[in-house]
């Protein structure tokens, strides 16, 4: 079992990993903003970004490995996609919430 | 009487053109004495004297900023946000309002810029 075989699959994987890395960098800056200024909006912004980019990427990655490897039956794919989408929703809800609160 | 003394001191400090220029420059972002000397067109000793004076009245704070090469230098930030003087019933009453956080934000730091931007969105 390999994580990617065709060039396009590798490209997808590389692009996802890169966007996660850059996203987590922004999340890290938001976290520093929260620590430096005890800013609640920044706390929720960093949390939202971590969930939106880090957690969803990690779960999508691990999930597709399990599905491809046949560890988890293919029937679970829709439910798994729903889980990732719900995590994304949670991430943007955190970010929206951080915009609505005043420090 | 001591309040009158304070008011006189603050007014005295602000009567100086360089002191006002230093306050104005450092109200936008933290700045080193060297930068201030360039921006305010004043010599370094002049800048240091005015800063010392402003610090005595808590109108400016200083912070040590680390540089990427490991060294560090001091940067100054204006804490004055408003000064109001009321004359009522034969008495002057001065109120000095100070900024809290916005002035702490460091324009050279990504986290600070992001915080400022996001909180003001």
PDB file of C-alpha atoms in Angstrom:
ATOM      1  CA  UNK A   1       0.000   0.000   0.000  1.00  0.00           C
ATOM      2  CA  UNK A   2       1.316   3.424  -0.922  1.00  0.00           C
ATOM      3  CA  UNK A   3      -0.024   6.822   0.001  1.00  0.00           C
ATOM      4  CA  UNK A   4       0.069   8.059  -3.594  1.00  0.00           C
ATOM      5  CA  UNK A   5       0.943   6.440  -6.886  1.00  0.00           C
ATOM      6  CA  UNK A   6       0.310   8.727  -9.857  1.00  0.00           C
ATOM      7  CA  UNK A   7       2.034  12.134 -10.200  1.00  0.00           C
ATOM      8  CA  UNK A   8      -1.306  13.885  -9.803  1.00  0.00           C
ATOM      9  CA  UNK A   9      -1.874  12.100  -6.494  1.00  0.00           C
ATOM     10  CA  UNK A  10       1.521  13.191  -5.294  1.00  0.00           C
ATOM     11  CA  UNK A  11       0.744  16.754  -6.397  1.00  0.00           C
ATOM     12  CA  UNK A  12      -2.536  16.707  -4.458  1.00  0.00           C
ATOM     13  CA  UNK A  13      -0.751  15.417  -1.388  1.00  0.00           C
ATOM     14  CA  UNK A  14       2.033  18.004  -1.675  1.00  0.00           C
ATOM     15  CA  UNK A  15      -0.425  20.879  -2.148  1.00  0.00           C
ATOM     16  CA  UNK A  16      -2.505  19.763   0.851  1.00  0.00           C
ATOM     17  CA  UNK A  17       0.570  19.397   3.029  1.00  0.00           C
ATOM     18  CA  UNK A  18       1.870  22.825   1.951  1.00  0.00           C
ATOM     19  CA  UNK A  19      -1.432  24.577   2.613  1.00  0.00           C
ATOM     20  CA  UNK A  20      -1.560  22.914   6.019  1.00  0.00           C
ATOM     21  CA  UNK A  21       1.981  24.032   6.833  1.00  0.00           C
ATOM     22  CA  UNK A  22       1.305  27.639   5.801  1.00  0.00           C
ATOM     23  CA  UNK A  23      -2.057  27.611   7.584  1.00  0.00           C
ATOM     24  CA  UNK A  24      -0.451  26.345  10.772  1.00  0.00           C
ATOM     25  CA  UNK A  25       2.128  29.124  10.517  1.00  0.00           C
ATOM     26  CA  UNK A  26      -0.708  31.683  10.502  1.00  0.00           C
ATOM     27  CA  UNK A  27      -2.339  29.782  13.379  1.00  0.00           C
ATOM     28  CA  UNK A  28       0.958  29.949  15.274  1.00  0.00           C
ATOM     29  CA  UNK A  29       1.142  33.720  14.820  1.00  0.00           C
ATOM     30  CA  UNK A  30      -2.442  33.999  16.033  1.00  0.00           C
ATOM     31  CA  UNK A  31      -1.520  31.866  19.044  1.00  0.00           C
ATOM     32  CA  UNK A  32       1.425  34.154  19.795  1.00  0.00           C
ATOM     33  CA  UNK A  33      -0.907  37.138  19.506  1.00  0.00           C
ATOM     34  CA  UNK A  34      -3.169  35.458  22.041  1.00  0.00           C
ATOM     35  CA  UNK A  35      -0.271  34.757  24.434  1.00  0.00           C
ATOM     36  CA  UNK A  36       1.285  38.188  24.107  1.00  0.00           C
ATOM     37  CA  UNK A  37      -1.902  40.154  24.525  1.00  0.00           C
ATOM     38  CA  UNK A  38      -4.252  37.679  26.243  1.00  0.00           C
ATOM     39  CA  UNK A  39      -6.544  38.322  23.319  1.00  0.00           C
ATOM     40  CA  UNK A  40      -9.615  36.090  23.218  1.00  0.00           C
ATOM     41  CA  UNK A  41     -10.310  36.761  19.532  1.00  0.00           C
ATOM     42  CA  UNK A  42      -6.802  35.538  18.748  1.00  0.00           C
ATOM     43  CA  UNK A  43      -7.314  32.465  20.898  1.00  0.00           C
ATOM     44  CA  UNK A  44     -10.357  31.464  18.859  1.00  0.00           C
ATOM     45  CA  UNK A  45      -8.729  32.437  15.573  1.00  0.00           C
ATOM     46  CA  UNK A  46      -5.750  30.167  16.262  1.00  0.00           C
ATOM     47  CA  UNK A  47      -7.999  27.337  17.448  1.00  0.00           C
ATOM     48  CA  UNK A  48     -10.190  27.734  14.374  1.00  0.00           C
ATOM     49  CA  UNK A  49      -7.215  27.664  12.021  1.00  0.00           C
ATOM     50  CA  UNK A  50      -5.709  24.628  13.711  1.00  0.00           C
ATOM     51  CA  UNK A  51      -8.996  22.742  13.404  1.00  0.00           C
ATOM     52  CA  UNK A  52      -9.743  23.987   9.886  1.00  0.00           C
ATOM     53  CA  UNK A  53      -6.304  23.164   8.485  1.00  0.00           C
ATOM     54  CA  UNK A  54      -4.362  20.919  10.835  1.00  0.00           C
ATOM     55  CA  UNK A  55      -6.998  18.592  12.239  1.00  0.00           C
ATOM     56  CA  UNK A  56      -8.918  18.162   8.994  1.00  0.00           C
ATOM     57  CA  UNK A  57      -5.764  17.488   6.990  1.00  0.00           C
ATOM     58  CA  UNK A  58      -4.503  14.966   9.515  1.00  0.00           C
ATOM     59  CA  UNK A  59      -7.840  13.170   9.708  1.00  0.00           C
ATOM     60  CA  UNK A  60      -8.390  13.231   5.932  1.00  0.00           C
ATOM     61  CA  UNK A  61      -4.877  11.860   5.450  1.00  0.00           C
ATOM     62  CA  UNK A  62      -5.138   9.107   8.037  1.00  0.00           C
ATOM     63  CA  UNK A  63      -8.690   8.311   6.939  1.00  0.00           C
ATOM     64  CA  UNK A  64      -7.784   7.875   3.284  1.00  0.00           C
ATOM     65  CA  UNK A  65      -4.864   5.653   4.266  1.00  0.00           C
ATOM     66  CA  UNK A  66      -7.153   3.418   6.309  1.00  0.00           C
ATOM     67  CA  UNK A  67      -9.734   3.289   3.515  1.00  0.00           C
ATOM     68  CA  UNK A  68      -7.183   2.595   0.809  1.00  0.00           C
ATOM     69  CA  UNK A  69      -5.410  -0.003   2.855  1.00  0.00           C
ATOM     70  CA  UNK A  70      -8.701  -1.751   3.411  1.00  0.00           C
ATOM     71  CA  UNK A  71      -8.313  -1.485   7.183  1.00  0.00           C
ATOM     72  CA  UNK A  72     -11.676   0.253   7.208  1.00  0.00           C
ATOM     73  CA  UNK A  73     -14.405  -0.949   4.836  1.00  0.00           C
ATOM     74  CA  UNK A  74     -15.306   1.343   1.916  1.00  0.00           C
ATOM     75  CA  UNK A  75     -18.839   1.702   3.336  1.00  0.00           C
ATOM     76  CA  UNK A  76     -17.429   4.129   5.865  1.00  0.00           C
ATOM     77  CA  UNK A  77     -16.276   6.614   3.215  1.00  0.00           C
ATOM     78  CA  UNK A  78     -19.393   8.884   3.199  1.00  0.00           C
ATOM     79  CA  UNK A  79     -19.519   8.979   6.983  1.00  0.00           C
ATOM     80  CA  UNK A  80     -15.854   9.782   7.089  1.00  0.00           C
ATOM     81  CA  UNK A  81     -16.240  12.585   4.530  1.00  0.00           C
ATOM     82  CA  UNK A  82     -19.050  13.988   6.673  1.00  0.00           C
ATOM     83  CA  UNK A  83     -16.754  13.954   9.717  1.00  0.00           C
ATOM     84  CA  UNK A  84     -14.061  15.934   7.883  1.00  0.00           C
ATOM     85  CA  UNK A  85     -16.667  18.440   6.620  1.00  0.00           C
ATOM     86  CA  UNK A  86     -18.047  18.847  10.145  1.00  0.00           C
ATOM     87  CA  UNK A  87     -14.535  19.548  11.428  1.00  0.00           C
ATOM     88  CA  UNK A  88     -14.147  22.209   8.738  1.00  0.00           C
ATOM     89  CA  UNK A  89     -17.453  23.705   9.819  1.00  0.00           C
ATOM     90  CA  UNK A  90     -16.294  23.756  13.435  1.00  0.00           C
ATOM     91  CA  UNK A  91     -13.089  25.515  12.370  1.00  0.00           C
ATOM     92  CA  UNK A  92     -14.862  28.309  10.491  1.00  0.00           C
ATOM     93  CA  UNK A  93     -17.434  28.664  13.290  1.00  0.00           C
ATOM     94  CA  UNK A  94     -14.529  29.291  15.703  1.00  0.00           C
ATOM     95  CA  UNK A  95     -13.092  31.897  13.344  1.00  0.00           C
ATOM     96  CA  UNK A  96     -16.488  33.574  12.910  1.00  0.00           C
ATOM     97  CA  UNK A  97     -16.938  33.554  16.681  1.00  0.00           C
ATOM     98  CA  UNK A  98     -13.524  35.141  17.173  1.00  0.00           C
ATOM     99  CA  UNK A  99     -14.672  38.004  14.931  1.00  0.00           C
ATOM    100  CA  UNK A 100     -17.801  38.565  16.986  1.00  0.00           C
ATOM    101  CA  UNK A 101     -16.177  38.803  20.420  1.00  0.00           C
ATOM    102  CA  UNK A 102     -14.411  41.818  21.775  1.00  0.00           C
ATOM    103  CA  UNK A 103     -11.276  41.295  23.765  1.00  0.00           C
TER     104      UNK A 103
ATOM    105  CA  UNK B   1      -1.529  71.180  45.550  1.00  0.00           C
ATOM    106  CA  UNK B   2       0.270  68.047  44.436  1.00  0.00           C
ATOM    107  CA  UNK B   3      -2.229  67.611  41.590  1.00  0.00           C
ATOM    108  CA  UNK B   4      -1.484  71.132  40.453  1.00  0.00           C
ATOM    109  CA  UNK B   5       2.181  70.211  40.531  1.00  0.00           C
ATOM    110  CA  UNK B   6       1.507  67.152  38.350  1.00  0.00           C
ATOM    111  CA  UNK B   7      -0.496  69.178  35.876  1.00  0.00           C
ATOM    112  CA  UNK B   8       2.243  71.788  35.715  1.00  0.00           C
ATOM    113  CA  UNK B   9       4.857  69.084  35.114  1.00  0.00           C
ATOM    114  CA  UNK B  10       2.885  67.360  32.371  1.00  0.00           C
ATOM    115  CA  UNK B  11       2.126  70.657  30.658  1.00  0.00           C
ATOM    116  CA  UNK B  12       5.744  71.605  30.990  1.00  0.00           C
ATOM    117  CA  UNK B  13       6.874  68.346  29.416  1.00  0.00           C
ATOM    118  CA  UNK B  14       4.399  68.768  26.568  1.00  0.00           C
ATOM    119  CA  UNK B  15       5.384  72.352  25.931  1.00  0.00           C
ATOM    120  CA  UNK B  16       8.526  71.035  24.303  1.00  0.00           C
ATOM    121  CA  UNK B  17       8.312  70.612  20.560  1.00  0.00           C
ATOM    122  CA  UNK B  18      10.604  67.556  20.472  1.00  0.00           C
ATOM    123  CA  UNK B  19       8.747  65.894  23.309  1.00  0.00           C
ATOM    124  CA  UNK B  20       5.502  66.284  21.377  1.00  0.00           C
ATOM    125  CA  UNK B  21       7.118  64.963  18.217  1.00  0.00           C
ATOM    126  CA  UNK B  22       8.439  61.918  20.113  1.00  0.00           C
ATOM    127  CA  UNK B  23       4.993  61.254  21.571  1.00  0.00           C
ATOM    128  CA  UNK B  24       3.369  61.588  18.157  1.00  0.00           C
ATOM    129  CA  UNK B  25       5.830  59.222  16.463  1.00  0.00           C
ATOM    130  CA  UNK B  26       5.713  56.599  19.199  1.00  0.00           C
ATOM    131  CA  UNK B  27       1.927  56.656  19.282  1.00  0.00           C
ATOM    132  CA  UNK B  28       1.797  54.843  15.947  1.00  0.00           C
ATOM    133  CA  UNK B  29       4.374  52.141  16.671  1.00  0.00           C
ATOM    134  CA  UNK B  30       7.210  51.382  19.105  1.00  0.00           C
ATOM    135  CA  UNK B  31      10.384  53.112  18.036  1.00  0.00           C
ATOM    136  CA  UNK B  32      14.048  53.143  18.995  1.00  0.00           C
ATOM    137  CA  UNK B  33      15.821  56.329  20.032  1.00  0.00           C
ATOM    138  CA  UNK B  34      17.842  56.175  16.835  1.00  0.00           C
ATOM    139  CA  UNK B  35      14.746  56.062  14.638  1.00  0.00           C
ATOM    140  CA  UNK B  36      13.223  58.860  16.699  1.00  0.00           C
ATOM    141  CA  UNK B  37      16.291  60.983  16.250  1.00  0.00           C
ATOM    142  CA  UNK B  38      15.902  60.640  12.467  1.00  0.00           C
ATOM    143  CA  UNK B  39      12.142  61.135  12.379  1.00  0.00           C
ATOM    144  CA  UNK B  40      12.119  64.101  14.746  1.00  0.00           C
ATOM    145  CA  UNK B  41      15.269  65.627  13.324  1.00  0.00           C
ATOM    146  CA  UNK B  42      16.822  65.811  16.789  1.00  0.00           C
ATOM    147  CA  UNK B  43      20.167  64.664  18.173  1.00  0.00           C
ATOM    148  CA  UNK B  44      20.324  61.429  20.167  1.00  0.00           C
ATOM    149  CA  UNK B  45      21.075  63.214  23.462  1.00  0.00           C
ATOM    150  CA  UNK B  46      18.058  65.454  22.869  1.00  0.00           C
ATOM    151  CA  UNK B  47      15.874  62.436  22.202  1.00  0.00           C
ATOM    152  CA  UNK B  48      17.114  60.631  25.340  1.00  0.00           C
ATOM    153  CA  UNK B  49      16.564  63.711  27.504  1.00  0.00           C
ATOM    154  CA  UNK B  50      12.991  64.139  26.260  1.00  0.00           C
ATOM    155  CA  UNK B  51      12.233  60.441  26.639  1.00  0.00           C
ATOM    156  CA  UNK B  52      13.509  60.512  30.218  1.00  0.00           C
ATOM    157  CA  UNK B  53      11.300  63.488  30.915  1.00  0.00           C
ATOM    158  CA  UNK B  54       8.258  61.822  29.341  1.00  0.00           C
ATOM    159  CA  UNK B  55       8.915  58.633  31.275  1.00  0.00           C
ATOM    160  CA  UNK B  56       8.928  60.529  34.561  1.00  0.00           C
ATOM    161  CA  UNK B  57       5.324  61.403  33.871  1.00  0.00           C
ATOM    162  CA  UNK B  58       4.389  57.977  32.530  1.00  0.00           C
ATOM    163  CA  UNK B  59       3.707  59.343  29.089  1.00  0.00           C
ATOM    164  CA  UNK B  60       6.075  56.899  27.417  1.00  0.00           C
ATOM    165  CA  UNK B  61       7.035  53.305  28.226  1.00  0.00           C
ATOM    166  CA  UNK B  62      10.078  51.399  27.134  1.00  0.00           C
ATOM    167  CA  UNK B  63      10.498  47.818  26.118  1.00  0.00           C
ATOM    168  CA  UNK B  64      13.483  45.753  25.106  1.00  0.00           C
ATOM    169  CA  UNK B  65      13.166  44.304  21.659  1.00  0.00           C
ATOM    170  CA  UNK B  66      15.219  41.323  20.600  1.00  0.00           C
ATOM    171  CA  UNK B  67      16.885  41.506  17.242  1.00  0.00           C
ATOM    172  CA  UNK B  68      17.215  38.468  14.953  1.00  0.00           C
ATOM    173  CA  UNK B  69      21.010  38.548  15.334  1.00  0.00           C
ATOM    174  CA  UNK B  70      20.681  38.059  19.092  1.00  0.00           C
ATOM    175  CA  UNK B  71      21.285  41.655  20.123  1.00  0.00           C
ATOM    176  CA  UNK B  72      18.618  43.883  21.607  1.00  0.00           C
ATOM    177  CA  UNK B  73      17.659  47.519  21.790  1.00  0.00           C
ATOM    178  CA  UNK B  74      15.097  49.607  23.588  1.00  0.00           C
ATOM    179  CA  UNK B  75      11.957  50.818  21.891  1.00  0.00           C
ATOM    180  CA  UNK B  76       9.598  53.459  23.206  1.00  0.00           C
ATOM    181  CA  UNK B  77       5.849  53.690  23.020  1.00  0.00           C
ATOM    182  CA  UNK B  78       3.566  56.610  23.834  1.00  0.00           C
ATOM    183  CA  UNK B  79       1.032  55.774  26.507  1.00  0.00           C
ATOM    184  CA  UNK B  80      -0.791  59.091  26.410  1.00  0.00           C
ATOM    185  CA  UNK B  81      -4.140  58.904  24.711  1.00  0.00           C
ATOM    186  CA  UNK B  82      -5.708  62.124  25.952  1.00  0.00           C
ATOM    187  CA  UNK B  83      -5.136  64.971  28.321  1.00  0.00           C
ATOM    188  CA  UNK B  84      -8.107  67.054  29.341  1.00  0.00           C
ATOM    189  CA  UNK B  85      -8.062  70.112  31.496  1.00  0.00           C
ATOM    190  CA  UNK B  86     -11.273  71.333  33.084  1.00  0.00           C
ATOM    191  CA  UNK B  87     -11.628  74.686  34.676  1.00  0.00           C
ATOM    192  CA  UNK B  88     -14.530  74.674  37.037  1.00  0.00           C
ATOM    193  CA  UNK B  89     -15.337  76.734  40.115  1.00  0.00           C
ATOM    194  CA  UNK B  90     -11.948  78.316  40.203  1.00  0.00           C
ATOM    195  CA  UNK B  91     -10.088  75.024  40.025  1.00  0.00           C
ATOM    196  CA  UNK B  92      -8.215  73.203  37.330  1.00  0.00           C
ATOM    197  CA  UNK B  93      -8.720  69.543  37.027  1.00  0.00           C
ATOM    198  CA  UNK B  94      -6.505  67.547  34.744  1.00  0.00           C
ATOM    199  CA  UNK B  95      -7.276  64.051  33.551  1.00  0.00           C
ATOM    200  CA  UNK B  96      -4.675  62.014  31.758  1.00  0.00           C
ATOM    201  CA  UNK B  97      -5.936  58.998  29.876  1.00  0.00           C
ATOM    202  CA  UNK B  98      -3.500  56.343  28.858  1.00  0.00           C
ATOM    203  CA  UNK B  99      -3.726  53.730  26.171  1.00  0.00           C
ATOM    204  CA  UNK B 100      -3.589  50.131  27.197  1.00  0.00           C
ATOM    205  CA  UNK B 101      -2.857  47.646  24.523  1.00  0.00           C
ATOM    206  CA  UNK B 102      -2.804  49.053  21.020  1.00  0.00           C
ATOM    207  CA  UNK B 103       0.387  50.871  21.934  1.00  0.00           C
ATOM    208  CA  UNK B 104       2.039  47.610  22.947  1.00  0.00           C
ATOM    209  CA  UNK B 105       1.737  46.216  19.478  1.00  0.00           C
ATOM    210  CA  UNK B 106       5.038  45.902  17.736  1.00  0.00           C
ATOM    211  CA  UNK B 107       4.945  46.721  14.007  1.00  0.00           C
ATOM    212  CA  UNK B 108       7.893  44.399  13.344  1.00  0.00           C
ATOM    213  CA  UNK B 109       6.172  41.367  14.784  1.00  0.00           C
ATOM    214  CA  UNK B 110       3.846  39.241  12.662  1.00  0.00           C
ATOM    215  CA  UNK B 111       1.786  38.102  15.669  1.00  0.00           C
ATOM    216  CA  UNK B 112       1.241  41.688  16.794  1.00  0.00           C
ATOM    217  CA  UNK B 113       0.283  42.878  13.344  1.00  0.00           C
ATOM    218  CA  UNK B 114      -2.113  39.980  12.947  1.00  0.00           C
ATOM    219  CA  UNK B 115      -3.644  40.690  16.361  1.00  0.00           C
ATOM    220  CA  UNK B 116      -4.112  44.353  15.510  1.00  0.00           C
ATOM    221  CA  UNK B 117      -5.567  43.568  12.102  1.00  0.00           C
ATOM    222  CA  UNK B 118      -7.891  40.821  13.269  1.00  0.00           C
ATOM    223  CA  UNK B 119      -9.195  42.675  16.324  1.00  0.00           C
ATOM    224  CA  UNK B 120      -9.974  45.718  14.215  1.00  0.00           C
ATOM    225  CA  UNK B 121     -11.608  43.839  11.383  1.00  0.00           C
TER     226      UNK B 121
END
